[in-house]
Amino acid sequence: MTDATAGKPPRGGQMLAADGTPLKVSLRRAMRAQKLRALLLISPLLLFVLLTFILPIGDMLLRSVENDIVPSTLPKTVVALQDWDPKTSELPGEPVFAGLHDDLVIAVEKKANTRLGQRLNYEYSGFSSLMRGVVRDLKSMDTSRPFMEQFIEADKKWGDPAVWRTLKTFSGEYTSGYLLNALDMQRTENGIQMKPEQERIYLKLFLRTMAMSLGITFICLLLGYPIAFLLASLPLRTSNLILILVLLPFWTSLLVRTAAWKVLLQQQGVINDILVWLGLVADNARLVMINNATGTTIAMTHILLPFMILPLFSVMKGIPPSYMRAAKSLGANDWTAFWRVYFPQSIPGVGAGAILCFILAIGYYITPELVGGTSGVFISNRIAYHISTSLNWGLAAALATLLLVVVLALYWTYDRIVGIDNVKLG
């Protein structure tokens, strides 16, 4: 084919490239190569997101229902318990006790009995000490005697059907026990029920976390909107100087900022001293602003305020001042011009700042831990406690999973009401 005929349709009507290949095939091949190069360029980022974000979340979701320690450590006991009705008041038969004896002998050799006792202790208080006690008596048990009698002689709790109901309930490879516990619920012989009132702590923590995060976000909006409006209205030189003051907290550590508030807010701190000096507060009636919800609200508002101001300032900077002048020239007063013309155009910045503040607030840990006391801590503090202190990673994963579900639900609700497309960071 000559250059004169390249790209022209032959008799069949199909256009050909210079090398005689159909133009559609050649174009498809070029596009495929271009997509492959783009995929290779972003593959390190995709791998990074997979390893540091998706896999950890998947592992967290799995840990919230995983329960392989019981069936893997007590396989004979689990099989023997299948024929026992947990609703009855009678103890399981001799085969169950014999299977438990054989399983515990192997578990002691593999040093898995401690982890097993710890796992079951989450569901039945005292199970860990019960397991340690029977392990000490394993070597002295006589295989010619019934194991049921010997277990009950070692500890009378082995004669309590509640112990065996716990083993039966949590004998599967997967369990809903962690998630039920995170919702202040428990599985009993009568089905799923709420825990006693004095043992319900997690739902209160969830509600407190949501309420305080929304309150902190609202306060940040009330304080941040006028500041952002001022920054957008001032000349560039002046607004840059004020913007430096807004960004100044980022130049210090979060821990330092929180510790500073701890010094300021305590009863013998700077703020109370000033109030006493001004005569606004009596010296013997100083305000309690630390180790409570007030301290958490004040400190977190200061920390999160820049995250509200910056998106608002970025959006407001793009609103032409001529719109307000035009509204006023048409007879609108300052308030009407602002509310009818200016504010609707700043809503994308309000949405972006609100999302940033709320998502950051709902997962904060250090600030509530240092200044929150007992009434100002969040659910994240309880998650950290179970990870580092109680070592109940299953319950920590269940709490984190429920927190993730709540955030996604709120995000979906926000998208339905406001619309994510209306959110702008600049």
PDB file of N, CA and C in Angstrom, residues 34-90:
ATOM      1  N   GLN A  34      -1.149   1.848  26.139  1.00  0.00           N
ATOM      2  CA  GLN A  34      -1.168   3.066  26.953  1.00  0.00           C
ATOM      3  C   GLN A  34      -1.737   2.778  28.347  1.00  0.00           C
ATOM      4  N   LYS A  35      -2.798   1.977  28.429  1.00  0.00           N
ATOM      5  CA  LYS A  35      -3.382   1.615  29.715  1.00  0.00           C
ATOM      6  C   LYS A  35      -2.419   0.774  30.537  1.00  0.00           C
ATOM      7  N   LEU A  36      -1.674  -0.112  29.856  1.00  0.00           N
ATOM      8  CA  LEU A  36      -0.710  -0.949  30.562  1.00  0.00           C
ATOM      9  C   LEU A  36       0.405  -0.100  31.167  1.00  0.00           C
ATOM     10  N   ARG A  37       0.879   0.893  30.420  1.00  0.00           N
ATOM     11  CA  ARG A  37       1.922   1.773  30.958  1.00  0.00           C
ATOM     12  C   ARG A  37       1.407   2.576  32.155  1.00  0.00           C
ATOM     13  N   ALA A  38       0.159   3.035  32.058  1.00  0.00           N
ATOM     14  CA  ALA A  38      -0.421   3.786  33.174  1.00  0.00           C
ATOM     15  C   ALA A  38      -0.580   2.897  34.410  1.00  0.00           C
ATOM     16  N   LEU A  39      -0.975   1.630  34.176  1.00  0.00           N
ATOM     17  CA  LEU A  39      -1.125   0.706  35.293  1.00  0.00           C
ATOM     18  C   LEU A  39       0.204   0.412  35.953  1.00  0.00           C
ATOM     19  N   LEU A  40       1.261   0.274  35.163  1.00  0.00           N
ATOM     20  CA  LEU A  40       2.587   0.030  35.716  1.00  0.00           C
ATOM     21  C   LEU A  40       3.070   1.222  36.537  1.00  0.00           C
ATOM     22  N   LEU A  41       2.686   2.429  36.121  1.00  0.00           N
ATOM     23  CA  LEU A  41       3.116   3.620  36.842  1.00  0.00           C
ATOM     24  C   LEU A  41       2.448   3.718  38.224  1.00  0.00           C
ATOM     25  N   ILE A  42       1.179   3.319  38.306  1.00  0.00           N
ATOM     26  CA  ILE A  42       0.463   3.436  39.581  1.00  0.00           C
ATOM     27  C   ILE A  42       0.521   2.142  40.400  1.00  0.00           C
ATOM     28  N   SER A  43       1.146   1.090  39.874  1.00  0.00           N
ATOM     29  CA  SER A  43       1.198  -0.177  40.603  1.00  0.00           C
ATOM     30  C   SER A  43       1.894  -0.058  41.956  1.00  0.00           C
ATOM     31  N   PRO A  44       2.991   0.735  42.119  1.00  0.00           N
ATOM     32  CA  PRO A  44       3.559   0.882  43.468  1.00  0.00           C
ATOM     33  C   PRO A  44       2.569   1.494  44.458  1.00  0.00           C
ATOM     34  N   LEU A  45       1.799   2.481  43.993  1.00  0.00           N
ATOM     35  CA  LEU A  45       0.802   3.094  44.871  1.00  0.00           C
ATOM     36  C   LEU A  45      -0.297   2.097  45.224  1.00  0.00           C
ATOM     37  N   LEU A  46      -0.752   1.326  44.237  1.00  0.00           N
ATOM     38  CA  LEU A  46      -1.782   0.322  44.514  1.00  0.00           C
ATOM     39  C   LEU A  46      -1.284  -0.719  45.494  1.00  0.00           C
ATOM     40  N   LEU A  47      -0.028  -1.143  45.332  1.00  0.00           N
ATOM     41  CA  LEU A  47       0.556  -2.117  46.256  1.00  0.00           C
ATOM     42  C   LEU A  47       0.666  -1.534  47.662  1.00  0.00           C
ATOM     43  N   PHE A  48       1.056  -0.274  47.738  1.00  0.00           N
ATOM     44  CA  PHE A  48       1.163   0.387  49.043  1.00  0.00           C
ATOM     45  C   PHE A  48      -0.198   0.462  49.728  1.00  0.00           C
ATOM     46  N   VAL A  49      -1.240   0.845  48.993  1.00  0.00           N
ATOM     47  CA  VAL A  49      -2.588   0.927  49.560  1.00  0.00           C
ATOM     48  C   VAL A  49      -3.079  -0.453  49.979  1.00  0.00           C
ATOM     49  N   LEU A  50      -2.760  -1.459  49.173  1.00  0.00           N
ATOM     50  CA  LEU A  50      -3.185  -2.824  49.496  1.00  0.00           C
ATOM     51  C   LEU A  50      -2.553  -3.311  50.794  1.00  0.00           C
ATOM     52  N   LEU A  51      -1.248  -3.061  50.957  1.00  0.00           N
ATOM     53  CA  LEU A  51      -0.525  -3.577  52.115  1.00  0.00           C
ATOM     54  C   LEU A  51      -0.798  -2.778  53.382  1.00  0.00           C
ATOM     55  N   THR A  52      -1.009  -1.483  53.252  1.00  0.00           N
ATOM     56  CA  THR A  52      -1.117  -0.632  54.442  1.00  0.00           C
ATOM     57  C   THR A  52      -2.548  -0.213  54.775  1.00  0.00           C
ATOM     58  N   PHE A  53      -3.498  -0.505  53.893  1.00  0.00           N
ATOM     59  CA  PHE A  53      -4.875  -0.066  54.155  1.00  0.00           C
ATOM     60  C   PHE A  53      -5.881  -1.204  54.020  1.00  0.00           C
ATOM     61  N   ILE A  54      -5.921  -1.836  52.854  1.00  0.00           N
ATOM     62  CA  ILE A  54      -6.957  -2.845  52.607  1.00  0.00           C
ATOM     63  C   ILE A  54      -6.710  -4.105  53.439  1.00  0.00           C
ATOM     64  N   LEU A  55      -5.472  -4.623  53.418  1.00  0.00           N
ATOM     65  CA  LEU A  55      -5.189  -5.839  54.181  1.00  0.00           C
ATOM     66  C   LEU A  55      -5.363  -5.650  55.685  1.00  0.00           C
ATOM     67  N   PRO A  56      -4.885  -4.537  56.283  1.00  0.00           N
ATOM     68  CA  PRO A  56      -5.144  -4.356  57.722  1.00  0.00           C
ATOM     69  C   PRO A  56      -6.633  -4.294  58.068  1.00  0.00           C
ATOM     70  N   ILE A  57      -7.429  -3.636  57.223  1.00  0.00           N
ATOM     71  CA  ILE A  57      -8.867  -3.586  57.489  1.00  0.00           C
ATOM     72  C   ILE A  57      -9.481  -4.984  57.358  1.00  0.00           C
ATOM     73  N   GLY A  58      -9.042  -5.727  56.336  1.00  0.00           N
ATOM     74  CA  GLY A  58      -9.527  -7.099  56.193  1.00  0.00           C
ATOM     75  C   GLY A  58      -9.148  -7.966  57.384  1.00  0.00           C
ATOM     76  N   ASP A  59      -7.916  -7.807  57.880  1.00  0.00           N
ATOM     77  CA  ASP A  59      -7.486  -8.563  59.054  1.00  0.00           C
ATOM     78  C   ASP A  59      -8.302  -8.177  60.278  1.00  0.00           C
ATOM     79  N   MET A  60      -8.616  -6.895  60.408  1.00  0.00           N
ATOM     80  CA  MET A  60      -9.442  -6.438  61.533  1.00  0.00           C
ATOM     81  C   MET A  60     -10.838  -7.055  61.469  1.00  0.00           C
ATOM     82  N   LEU A  61     -11.433  -7.062  60.276  1.00  0.00           N
ATOM     83  CA  LEU A  61     -12.767  -7.639  60.130  1.00  0.00           C
ATOM     84  C   LEU A  61     -12.752  -9.131  60.454  1.00  0.00           C
ATOM     85  N   LEU A  62     -11.674  -9.815  60.071  1.00  0.00           N
ATOM     86  CA  LEU A  62     -11.574 -11.249  60.348  1.00  0.00           C
ATOM     87  C   LEU A  62     -11.404 -11.518  61.836  1.00  0.00           C
ATOM     88  N   ARG A  63     -10.574 -10.724  62.488  1.00  0.00           N
ATOM     89  CA  ARG A  63     -10.341 -10.930  63.918  1.00  0.00           C
ATOM     90  C   ARG A  63     -11.599 -10.705  64.750  1.00  0.00           C
ATOM     91  N   SER A  64     -12.522  -9.901  64.255  1.00  0.00           N
ATOM     92  CA  SER A  64     -13.741  -9.629  65.015  1.00  0.00           C
ATOM     93  C   SER A  64     -14.681 -10.827  65.086  1.00  0.00           C
ATOM     94  N   VAL A  65     -14.473 -11.832  64.242  1.00  0.00           N
ATOM     95  CA  VAL A  65     -15.329 -13.032  64.247  1.00  0.00           C
ATOM     96  C   VAL A  65     -14.509 -14.316  64.368  1.00  0.00           C
ATOM     97  N   GLU A  66     -13.192 -14.212  64.356  1.00  0.00           N
ATOM     98  CA  GLU A  66     -12.343 -15.414  64.377  1.00  0.00           C
ATOM     99  C   GLU A  66     -12.344 -16.046  65.764  1.00  0.00           C
ATOM    100  N   ASN A  67     -12.381 -17.385  65.802  1.00  0.00           N
ATOM    101  CA  ASN A  67     -12.430 -18.107  67.079  1.00  0.00           C
ATOM    102  C   ASN A  67     -11.773 -19.479  66.945  1.00  0.00           C
ATOM    103  N   ASP A  68     -10.683 -19.559  66.201  1.00  0.00           N
ATOM    104  CA  ASP A  68     -10.087 -20.863  65.913  1.00  0.00           C
ATOM    105  C   ASP A  68      -9.369 -21.476  67.101  1.00  0.00           C
ATOM    106  N   ILE A  69      -9.090 -20.718  68.164  1.00  0.00           N
ATOM    107  CA  ILE A  69      -8.331 -21.240  69.289  1.00  0.00           C
ATOM    108  C   ILE A  69      -9.064 -22.368  70.006  1.00  0.00           C
ATOM    109  N   VAL A  70     -10.400 -22.254  70.125  1.00  0.00           N
ATOM    110  CA  VAL A  70     -11.157 -23.277  70.855  1.00  0.00           C
ATOM    111  C   VAL A  70     -11.237 -24.593  70.066  1.00  0.00           C
ATOM    112  N   PRO A  71     -11.721 -24.587  68.815  1.00  0.00           N
ATOM    113  CA  PRO A  71     -11.802 -25.874  68.099  1.00  0.00           C
ATOM    114  C   PRO A  71     -10.440 -26.475  67.781  1.00  0.00           C
ATOM    115  N   SER A  72      -9.397 -25.672  67.615  1.00  0.00           N
ATOM    116  CA  SER A  72      -8.079 -26.221  67.321  1.00  0.00           C
ATOM    117  C   SER A  72      -7.391 -26.772  68.562  1.00  0.00           C
ATOM    118  N   THR A  73      -7.704 -26.241  69.741  1.00  0.00           N
ATOM    119  CA  THR A  73      -7.081 -26.708  70.982  1.00  0.00           C
ATOM    120  C   THR A  73      -7.883 -27.824  71.631  1.00  0.00           C
ATOM    121  N   LEU A  74      -9.204 -27.802  71.490  1.00  0.00           N
ATOM    122  CA  LEU A  74     -10.065 -28.818  72.109  1.00  0.00           C
ATOM    123  C   LEU A  74     -10.895 -29.543  71.055  1.00  0.00           C
ATOM    124  N   PRO A  75     -10.258 -30.210  70.093  1.00  0.00           N
ATOM    125  CA  PRO A  75     -11.042 -30.843  69.021  1.00  0.00           C
ATOM    126  C   PRO A  75     -11.941 -31.975  69.517  1.00  0.00           C
ATOM    127  N   LYS A  76     -11.444 -32.828  70.406  1.00  0.00           N
ATOM    128  CA  LYS A  76     -12.251 -33.944  70.912  1.00  0.00           C
ATOM    129  C   LYS A  76     -13.409 -33.430  71.761  1.00  0.00           C
ATOM    130  N   THR A  77     -13.149 -32.418  72.564  1.00  0.00           N
ATOM    131  CA  THR A  77     -14.202 -31.856  73.417  1.00  0.00           C
ATOM    132  C   THR A  77     -15.312 -31.232  72.586  1.00  0.00           C
ATOM    133  N   VAL A  78     -14.938 -30.514  71.547  1.00  0.00           N
ATOM    134  CA  VAL A  78     -15.916 -29.850  70.691  1.00  0.00           C
ATOM    135  C   VAL A  78     -16.811 -30.881  70.004  1.00  0.00           C
ATOM    136  N   VAL A  79     -16.208 -31.966  69.509  1.00  0.00           N
ATOM    137  CA  VAL A  79     -16.996 -33.012  68.847  1.00  0.00           C
ATOM    138  C   VAL A  79     -17.936 -33.684  69.839  1.00  0.00           C
ATOM    139  N   ALA A  80     -17.439 -33.968  71.050  1.00  0.00           N
ATOM    140  CA  ALA A  80     -18.271 -34.642  72.056  1.00  0.00           C
ATOM    141  C   ALA A  80     -19.406 -33.749  72.540  1.00  0.00           C
ATOM    142  N   LEU A  81     -19.191 -32.419  72.531  1.00  0.00           N
ATOM    143  CA  LEU A  81     -20.231 -31.502  73.005  1.00  0.00           C
ATOM    144  C   LEU A  81     -21.365 -31.311  72.013  1.00  0.00           C
ATOM    145  N   GLN A  82     -21.209 -31.773  70.806  1.00  0.00           N
ATOM    146  CA  GLN A  82     -22.248 -31.570  69.793  1.00  0.00           C
ATOM    147  C   GLN A  82     -23.554 -32.251  70.164  1.00  0.00           C
ATOM    148  N   ASP A  83     -23.497 -33.336  70.914  1.00  0.00           N
ATOM    149  CA  ASP A  83     -24.708 -34.068  71.300  1.00  0.00           C
ATOM    150  C   ASP A  83     -25.303 -33.564  72.613  1.00  0.00           C
ATOM    151  N   TRP A  84     -24.664 -32.566  73.222  1.00  0.00           N
ATOM    152  CA  TRP A  84     -25.166 -32.061  74.509  1.00  0.00           C
ATOM    153  C   TRP A  84     -26.026 -30.829  74.299  1.00  0.00           C
ATOM    154  N   ASP A  85     -27.177 -30.787  74.963  1.00  0.00           N
ATOM    155  CA  ASP A  85     -28.107 -29.655  74.848  1.00  0.00           C
ATOM    156  C   ASP A  85     -27.740 -28.609  75.895  1.00  0.00           C
ATOM    157  N   PRO A  86     -27.309 -27.423  75.472  1.00  0.00           N
ATOM    158  CA  PRO A  86     -26.904 -26.418  76.462  1.00  0.00           C
ATOM    159  C   PRO A  86     -28.066 -25.856  77.278  1.00  0.00           C
ATOM    160  N   LYS A  87     -29.308 -26.082  76.848  1.00  0.00           N
ATOM    161  CA  LYS A  87     -30.449 -25.561  77.591  1.00  0.00           C
ATOM    162  C   LYS A  87     -30.787 -26.421  78.805  1.00  0.00           C
ATOM    163  N   THR A  88     -30.226 -27.606  78.880  1.00  0.00           N
ATOM    164  CA  THR A  88     -30.518 -28.489  79.998  1.00  0.00           C
ATOM    165  C   THR A  88     -29.692 -28.104  81.211  1.00  0.00           C
ATOM    166  N   SER A  89     -30.134 -28.516  82.370  1.00  0.00           N
ATOM    167  CA  SER A  89     -29.404 -28.243  83.612  1.00  0.00           C
ATOM    168  C   SER A  89     -28.455 -29.370  83.970  1.00  0.00           C
ATOM    169  N   GLU A  90     -28.421 -30.409  83.152  1.00  0.00           N
ATOM    170  CA  GLU A  90     -27.552 -31.544  83.419  1.00  0.00           C
ATOM    171  C   GLU A  90     -26.174 -31.317  82.814  1.00  0.00           C
TER     172      GLU A  90
END
